[in-house]
mmCIF file of C-alpha atoms in Angstrom:
data_model
loop_
_atom_site.group_PDB
_atom_site.id
_atom_site.type_symbol
_atom_site.label_atom_id
_atom_site.label_comp_id
_atom_site.label_asym_id
_atom_site.label_seq_id
_atom_site.Cartn_x
_atom_site.Cartn_y
_atom_site.Cartn_z
ATOM 1 C CA MET A 1 -18.712 51.927 3.433
ATOM 2 C CA ASP A 2 -19.440 52.599 -0.274
ATOM 3 C CA VAL A 3 -23.095 51.313 -0.112
ATOM 4 C CA GLY A 4 -25.310 50.228 2.467
ATOM 5 C CA TRP A 5 -28.474 48.490 2.772
ATOM 6 C CA TRP A 6 -31.246 46.791 5.140
ATOM 7 C CA ASP A 7 -31.793 42.742 4.634
ATOM 8 C CA SER A 8 -35.317 41.965 4.592
ATOM 9 C CA GLN A 9 -34.368 38.705 4.211
ATOM 10 C CA LYS A 10 -31.746 37.783 6.755
ATOM 11 C CA ASN A 11 -33.277 41.126 9.191
ATOM 12 C CA ARG A 12 -29.805 42.757 9.176
ATOM 13 C CA LEU A 13 -27.965 45.488 7.883
ATOM 14 C CA ILE A 14 -25.805 45.144 5.389
ATOM 15 C CA MET A 15 -22.105 48.057 5.035
ATOM 16 C CA MET A 16 -20.233 47.270 1.555
ATOM 17 C CA GLU A 17 -17.098 48.666 0.818
ATOM 18 C CA LEU A 18 -15.469 48.534 -3.158
ATOM 19 C CA LYS A 19 -12.533 48.413 -4.162
ATOM 20 C CA GLY A 20 -10.976 47.698 -7.735
ATOM 21 C CA LYS A 21 -8.009 46.182 -9.071
ATOM 22 C CA GLU A 22 -6.280 50.102 -8.816
ATOM 23 C CA LEU A 23 -5.929 48.604 -5.007
ATOM 24 C CA TRP A 24 -3.127 45.971 -6.428
ATOM 25 C CA LYS A 25 -1.522 48.759 -8.909
ATOM 26 C CA GLU A 26 -1.428 51.297 -5.449
ATOM 27 C CA PHE A 27 -0.165 47.715 -3.943
ATOM 28 C CA ASP A 28 2.893 47.299 -5.952
ATOM 29 C CA ALA A 29 3.828 50.251 -5.670
ATOM 30 C CA ASN A 30 3.876 50.445 -1.876
ATOM 31 C CA ARG A 31 4.949 46.392 -1.818
ATOM 32 C CA GLU A 32 7.086 47.629 1.844
ATOM 33 C CA THR A 33 4.190 49.045 3.774
ATOM 34 C CA ALA A 34 1.054 48.446 1.250
ATOM 35 C CA HIS A 35 -0.272 45.366 4.115
ATOM 36 C CA GLU A 36 -0.574 46.784 7.126
ATOM 37 C CA HIS A 37 -1.669 50.334 4.460
ATOM 38 C CA LEU A 38 -4.413 48.261 2.850
ATOM 39 C CA VAL A 39 -5.535 46.971 6.750
ATOM 40 C CA ASN A 40 -5.652 50.291 8.358
ATOM 41 C CA GLU A 41 -7.472 51.804 5.497
ATOM 42 C CA LEU A 42 -9.893 49.242 5.597
ATOM 43 C CA ALA A 43 -10.110 48.841 9.247
ATOM 44 C CA LYS A 44 -10.896 52.475 9.627
ATOM 45 C CA LYS A 45 -13.846 52.856 7.782
ATOM 46 C CA VAL A 46 -15.106 50.179 9.963
ATOM 47 C CA ASN A 47 -14.369 51.938 12.887
ATOM 48 C CA ASP A 48 -15.732 55.549 11.047
ATOM 49 C CA THR A 49 -18.759 53.848 10.594
ATOM 50 C CA LEU A 50 -19.648 51.823 13.890
ATOM 51 C CA LEU A 51 -19.157 55.555 15.454
ATOM 52 C CA ILE A 52 -21.851 57.523 13.287
ATOM 53 C CA LEU A 53 -24.321 54.349 13.557
ATOM 54 C CA ALA A 54 -23.729 54.860 17.271
ATOM 55 C CA SER A 55 -24.371 58.602 17.189
ATOM 56 C CA VAL A 56 -28.165 57.084 15.178
ATOM 57 C CA TRP A 57 -28.818 54.766 18.305
ATOM 58 C CA SER A 58 -27.817 56.432 20.555
ATOM 59 C CA ASP A 59 -29.312 59.649 20.035
ATOM 60 C CA THR A 60 -26.970 62.587 19.960
ATOM 61 C CA GLU A 61 -27.933 65.679 18.128
ATOM 62 C CA PRO A 62 -25.388 64.454 14.641
ATOM 63 C CA GLY A 63 -27.322 61.060 14.729
ATOM 64 C CA LEU A 64 -30.418 62.164 15.027
ATOM 65 C CA GLU A 65 -29.889 64.343 11.309
ATOM 66 C CA ILE A 66 -28.607 61.247 9.724
ATOM 67 C CA LYS A 67 -31.063 58.661 11.693
ATOM 68 C CA ILE A 68 -34.134 60.530 9.552
ATOM 69 C CA THR A 69 -32.528 59.501 6.104
ATOM 70 C CA LEU A 70 -32.207 56.119 7.224
ATOM 71 C CA PRO A 71 -34.365 53.184 6.562
ATOM 72 C CA THR A 72 -36.560 52.153 10.088
ATOM 73 C CA LYS A 73 -35.228 49.546 10.394
ATOM 74 C CA VAL A 74 -32.258 50.737 10.636
ATOM 75 C CA ARG A 75 -32.701 53.613 13.078
ATOM 76 C CA LYS A 76 -32.474 51.525 16.060
ATOM 77 C CA TYR A 77 -29.925 48.680 16.293
ATOM 78 C CA PRO A 78 -31.234 46.045 14.962
ATOM 79 C CA GLY A 79 -28.927 43.486 17.853
ATOM 80 C CA LYS A 80 -26.527 40.396 18.250
ATOM 81 C CA GLY A 81 -25.742 40.025 14.282
ATOM 82 C CA LYS A 82 -27.863 41.614 12.554
ATOM 83 C CA ILE A 83 -25.046 43.758 10.801
ATOM 84 C CA LYS A 84 -22.738 42.897 8.565
ATOM 85 C CA PHE A 85 -19.642 44.371 7.249
ATOM 86 C CA ILE A 86 -18.405 43.182 3.320
ATOM 87 C CA PHE A 87 -15.034 44.010 1.409
ATOM 88 C CA LEU A 88 -15.567 42.832 -1.657
ATOM 89 C CA ILE A 89 -11.898 43.502 -3.675
ATOM 90 C CA ASP A 90 -11.295 42.724 -7.896
ATOM 91 C CA THR A 91 -9.199 40.243 -6.694
ATOM 92 C CA PRO A 92 -7.452 38.815 -9.572
ATOM 93 C CA ILE A 93 -6.753 35.100 -9.183
ATOM 94 C CA SER A 94 -3.174 35.170 -8.857
ATOM 95 C CA ARG A 95 -3.242 37.488 -5.469
ATOM 96 C CA GLN A 96 -6.683 35.827 -4.288
ATOM 97 C CA GLY A 97 -4.136 34.029 -0.996
ATOM 98 C CA LEU A 98 -3.051 37.673 0.170
ATOM 99 C CA LEU A 99 -7.341 38.515 1.082
ATOM 100 C CA MET A 100 -7.074 36.207 4.002
ATOM 101 C CA PRO A 101 -4.251 37.968 6.637
ATOM 102 C CA ILE A 102 -5.523 41.312 5.324
ATOM 103 C CA LYS A 103 -8.880 39.839 6.721
ATOM 104 C CA ASP A 104 -7.118 38.171 9.870
ATOM 105 C CA ARG A 105 -5.095 41.180 10.435
ATOM 106 C CA ILE A 106 -8.422 43.569 10.193
ATOM 107 C CA ASN A 107 -10.455 41.921 12.075
ATOM 108 C CA GLN A 108 -7.340 40.910 14.986
ATOM 109 C CA LEU A 109 -7.576 44.883 14.839
ATOM 110 C CA LEU A 110 -11.053 45.472 15.163
ATOM 111 C CA SER A 111 -12.615 42.394 17.338
ATOM 112 C CA GLY A 112 -13.025 44.373 20.204
ATOM 113 C CA LYS A 113 -15.304 47.584 18.843
ATOM 114 C CA THR A 114 -17.045 44.701 15.935
ATOM 115 C CA ARG A 115 -18.679 42.615 20.094
ATOM 116 C CA LEU A 116 -19.856 45.570 21.209
ATOM 117 C CA PHE A 117 -21.570 45.942 18.659
ATOM 118 C CA GLY A 118 -22.529 41.943 17.910
ATOM 119 C CA ILE A 119 -20.244 41.454 14.906
ATOM 120 C CA ALA A 120 -18.168 38.365 14.990
ATOM 121 C CA HIS A 121 -15.874 39.415 12.433
ATOM 122 C CA VAL A 122 -15.431 41.521 8.927
ATOM 123 C CA THR A 123 -15.858 39.402 6.090
ATOM 124 C CA LEU A 124 -13.533 40.677 2.664
ATOM 125 C CA ILE A 125 -14.387 38.587 -0.597
ATOM 126 C CA ASP A 126 -13.146 38.735 -3.866
ATOM 127 C CA PHE A 127 -16.474 38.958 -7.086
ATOM 128 C CA ASP A 128 -16.444 34.580 -7.278
ATOM 129 C CA LYS A 129 -17.531 35.239 -3.263
ATOM 130 C CA ALA A 130 -19.551 37.486 -3.422
ATOM 131 C CA ARG A 131 -21.694 36.088 -6.219
ATOM 132 C CA SER A 132 -22.322 32.426 -4.095
ATOM 133 C CA MET A 133 -23.349 34.606 -1.164
ATOM 134 C CA GLU A 134 -25.697 36.078 -3.480
ATOM 135 C CA LEU A 135 -24.581 39.980 -2.896
ATOM 136 C CA PRO A 136 -26.216 42.105 -5.663
ATOM 137 C CA VAL A 137 -22.623 42.552 -7.157
ATOM 138 C CA ARG A 138 -21.147 42.501 -10.909
ATOM 139 C CA LYS A 139 -18.022 43.594 -12.148
ATOM 140 C CA THR A 140 -18.782 46.593 -15.000
ATOM 141 C CA GLN A 141 -15.568 46.740 -17.668
#
């Protein structure tokens, strides 16, 4: 994931992956396999991050090395419903209909793993939705 932070107002860990408009050029170039490729790439990000967090929370040797770099509130498992994964994709209006099937497939693939960590679902949004959720994001030109 690209960024993560502890949201002290909502007492939760937020992990976010940012994807720009170049994603859609790649999507168009490989139309036949683009959907599954994107789903697999995004699901892999969540899986890898969960494994890293599990190593931190179970105090493995590599996990202890990572733990000392993290904010105190993240050094132990924060509890059910306290971890949020967000994929923020810069999406033109004409492509917004593609987000829901991708999100649904990612959640289908990851549901067993995310439930182990008390995560209900992974969120996939565009910039307008991110702003309405009051996430600290802005577009750059």
